[in-house]
């Protein structure tokens, strides 16, 4: 018999799913200051979940060009 039987634990806090450009290749290009995987800056990565949906969308629209100008095809 489990020590937890009959106990109720709260579920995880509900969180809105946040769209992200992360592809799991986290490698910063120190010269350009962007991630080679997603094209975001370290500040954008760190603040991603705190940004508004509009701000995330603005950044995401700029990422393909950032990656292309760095010789990385999105």
PDB file of C-alpha atoms in Angstrom:
ATOM      1  CA  UNK A   1       0.000   0.000   0.000  1.00  0.00           C
ATOM      2  CA  UNK A   2       1.329   3.390  -0.977  1.00  0.00           C
ATOM      3  CA  UNK A   3       1.983   6.007   1.676  1.00  0.00           C
ATOM      4  CA  UNK A   4       0.254   8.459  -0.649  1.00  0.00           C
ATOM      5  CA  UNK A   5      -2.945   6.473  -1.065  1.00  0.00           C
ATOM      6  CA  UNK A   6      -5.979   8.618  -0.448  1.00  0.00           C
ATOM      7  CA  UNK A   7      -4.043  11.862  -0.468  1.00  0.00           C
ATOM      8  CA  UNK A   8      -4.897  14.562  -2.968  1.00  0.00           C
ATOM      9  CA  UNK A   9      -2.134  16.663  -4.387  1.00  0.00           C
ATOM     10  CA  UNK A  10      -2.729  19.808  -6.367  1.00  0.00           C
ATOM     11  CA  UNK A  11      -2.102  19.506 -10.054  1.00  0.00           C
ATOM     12  CA  UNK A  12       0.520  21.583 -11.775  1.00  0.00           C
ATOM     13  CA  UNK A  13      -0.292  25.254 -12.057  1.00  0.00           C
ATOM     14  CA  UNK A  14      -2.071  25.982 -15.282  1.00  0.00           C
ATOM     15  CA  UNK A  15       0.207  27.696 -17.697  1.00  0.00           C
ATOM     16  CA  UNK A  16      -0.530  29.081 -21.095  1.00  0.00           C
ATOM     17  CA  UNK A  17       1.522  27.344 -23.756  1.00  0.00           C
ATOM     18  CA  UNK A  18       4.083  29.761 -25.120  1.00  0.00           C
ATOM     19  CA  UNK A  19       5.219  29.388 -28.706  1.00  0.00           C
ATOM     20  CA  UNK A  20       8.976  29.183 -28.936  1.00  0.00           C
ATOM     21  CA  UNK A  21      11.471  29.049 -31.793  1.00  0.00           C
ATOM     22  CA  UNK A  22      13.775  26.794 -29.752  1.00  0.00           C
ATOM     23  CA  UNK A  23      14.831  23.691 -31.681  1.00  0.00           C
ATOM     24  CA  UNK A  24      17.030  22.245 -28.934  1.00  0.00           C
ATOM     25  CA  UNK A  25      20.320  23.318 -30.511  1.00  0.00           C
ATOM     26  CA  UNK A  26      21.469  25.788 -27.890  1.00  0.00           C
ATOM     27  CA  UNK A  27      24.822  27.128 -29.013  1.00  0.00           C
ATOM     28  CA  UNK A  28      25.609  30.833 -28.835  1.00  0.00           C
ATOM     29  CA  UNK A  29      27.557  32.531 -31.611  1.00  0.00           C
ATOM     30  CA  UNK A  30      29.681  34.846 -29.471  1.00  0.00           C
ATOM     31  CA  UNK A  31      30.611  37.082 -32.389  1.00  0.00           C
ATOM     32  CA  UNK A  32      27.015  37.794 -33.400  1.00  0.00           C
ATOM     33  CA  UNK A  33      25.468  37.303 -29.972  1.00  0.00           C
ATOM     34  CA  UNK A  34      22.726  34.954 -31.166  1.00  0.00           C
ATOM     35  CA  UNK A  35      21.862  31.310 -30.696  1.00  0.00           C
ATOM     36  CA  UNK A  36      22.860  29.224 -33.722  1.00  0.00           C
ATOM     37  CA  UNK A  37      19.735  27.093 -33.253  1.00  0.00           C
ATOM     38  CA  UNK A  38      16.944  29.649 -32.918  1.00  0.00           C
ATOM     39  CA  UNK A  39      18.525  33.020 -33.699  1.00  0.00           C
ATOM     40  CA  UNK A  40      17.557  34.717 -30.438  1.00  0.00           C
ATOM     41  CA  UNK A  41      19.881  36.784 -28.260  1.00  0.00           C
ATOM     42  CA  UNK A  42      20.618  35.627 -24.725  1.00  0.00           C
ATOM     43  CA  UNK A  43      18.405  38.440 -23.380  1.00  0.00           C
ATOM     44  CA  UNK A  44      15.535  37.324 -25.623  1.00  0.00           C
ATOM     45  CA  UNK A  45      15.952  33.719 -24.490  1.00  0.00           C
ATOM     46  CA  UNK A  46      16.064  34.686 -20.815  1.00  0.00           C
ATOM     47  CA  UNK A  47      13.019  36.948 -21.033  1.00  0.00           C
ATOM     48  CA  UNK A  48      10.958  34.891 -23.477  1.00  0.00           C
ATOM     49  CA  UNK A  49       8.241  33.741 -21.095  1.00  0.00           C
ATOM     50  CA  UNK A  50       7.842  37.245 -19.659  1.00  0.00           C
ATOM     51  CA  UNK A  51       7.287  38.901 -23.055  1.00  0.00           C
ATOM     52  CA  UNK A  52       3.905  39.679 -24.498  1.00  0.00           C
ATOM     53  CA  UNK A  53       2.629  37.563 -27.366  1.00  0.00           C
ATOM     54  CA  UNK A  54       3.075  40.566 -29.676  1.00  0.00           C
ATOM     55  CA  UNK A  55       6.716  41.007 -28.677  1.00  0.00           C
ATOM     56  CA  UNK A  56       7.440  37.288 -29.153  1.00  0.00           C
ATOM     57  CA  UNK A  57       5.760  37.407 -32.586  1.00  0.00           C
ATOM     58  CA  UNK A  58       7.849  40.449 -33.590  1.00  0.00           C
ATOM     59  CA  UNK A  59      11.058  38.666 -32.608  1.00  0.00           C
ATOM     60  CA  UNK A  60      10.029  35.412 -34.275  1.00  0.00           C
ATOM     61  CA  UNK A  61       9.368  37.212 -37.548  1.00  0.00           C
ATOM     62  CA  UNK A  62      12.946  38.564 -37.495  1.00  0.00           C
ATOM     63  CA  UNK A  63      14.641  35.228 -36.747  1.00  0.00           C
ATOM     64  CA  UNK A  64      14.826  33.728 -40.270  1.00  0.00           C
ATOM     65  CA  UNK A  65      16.663  36.796 -41.565  1.00  0.00           C
ATOM     66  CA  UNK A  66      19.002  36.836 -38.555  1.00  0.00           C
ATOM     67  CA  UNK A  67      19.919  33.241 -39.174  1.00  0.00           C
ATOM     68  CA  UNK A  68      20.307  33.744 -42.942  1.00  0.00           C
ATOM     69  CA  UNK A  69      22.603  36.759 -42.551  1.00  0.00           C
ATOM     70  CA  UNK A  70      24.739  34.620 -40.274  1.00  0.00           C
ATOM     71  CA  UNK A  71      25.013  31.874 -42.870  1.00  0.00           C
ATOM     72  CA  UNK A  72      22.620  29.601 -40.977  1.00  0.00           C
ATOM     73  CA  UNK A  73      19.578  28.474 -42.927  1.00  0.00           C
ATOM     74  CA  UNK A  74      16.433  28.301 -40.784  1.00  0.00           C
TER      75      UNK A  74
END
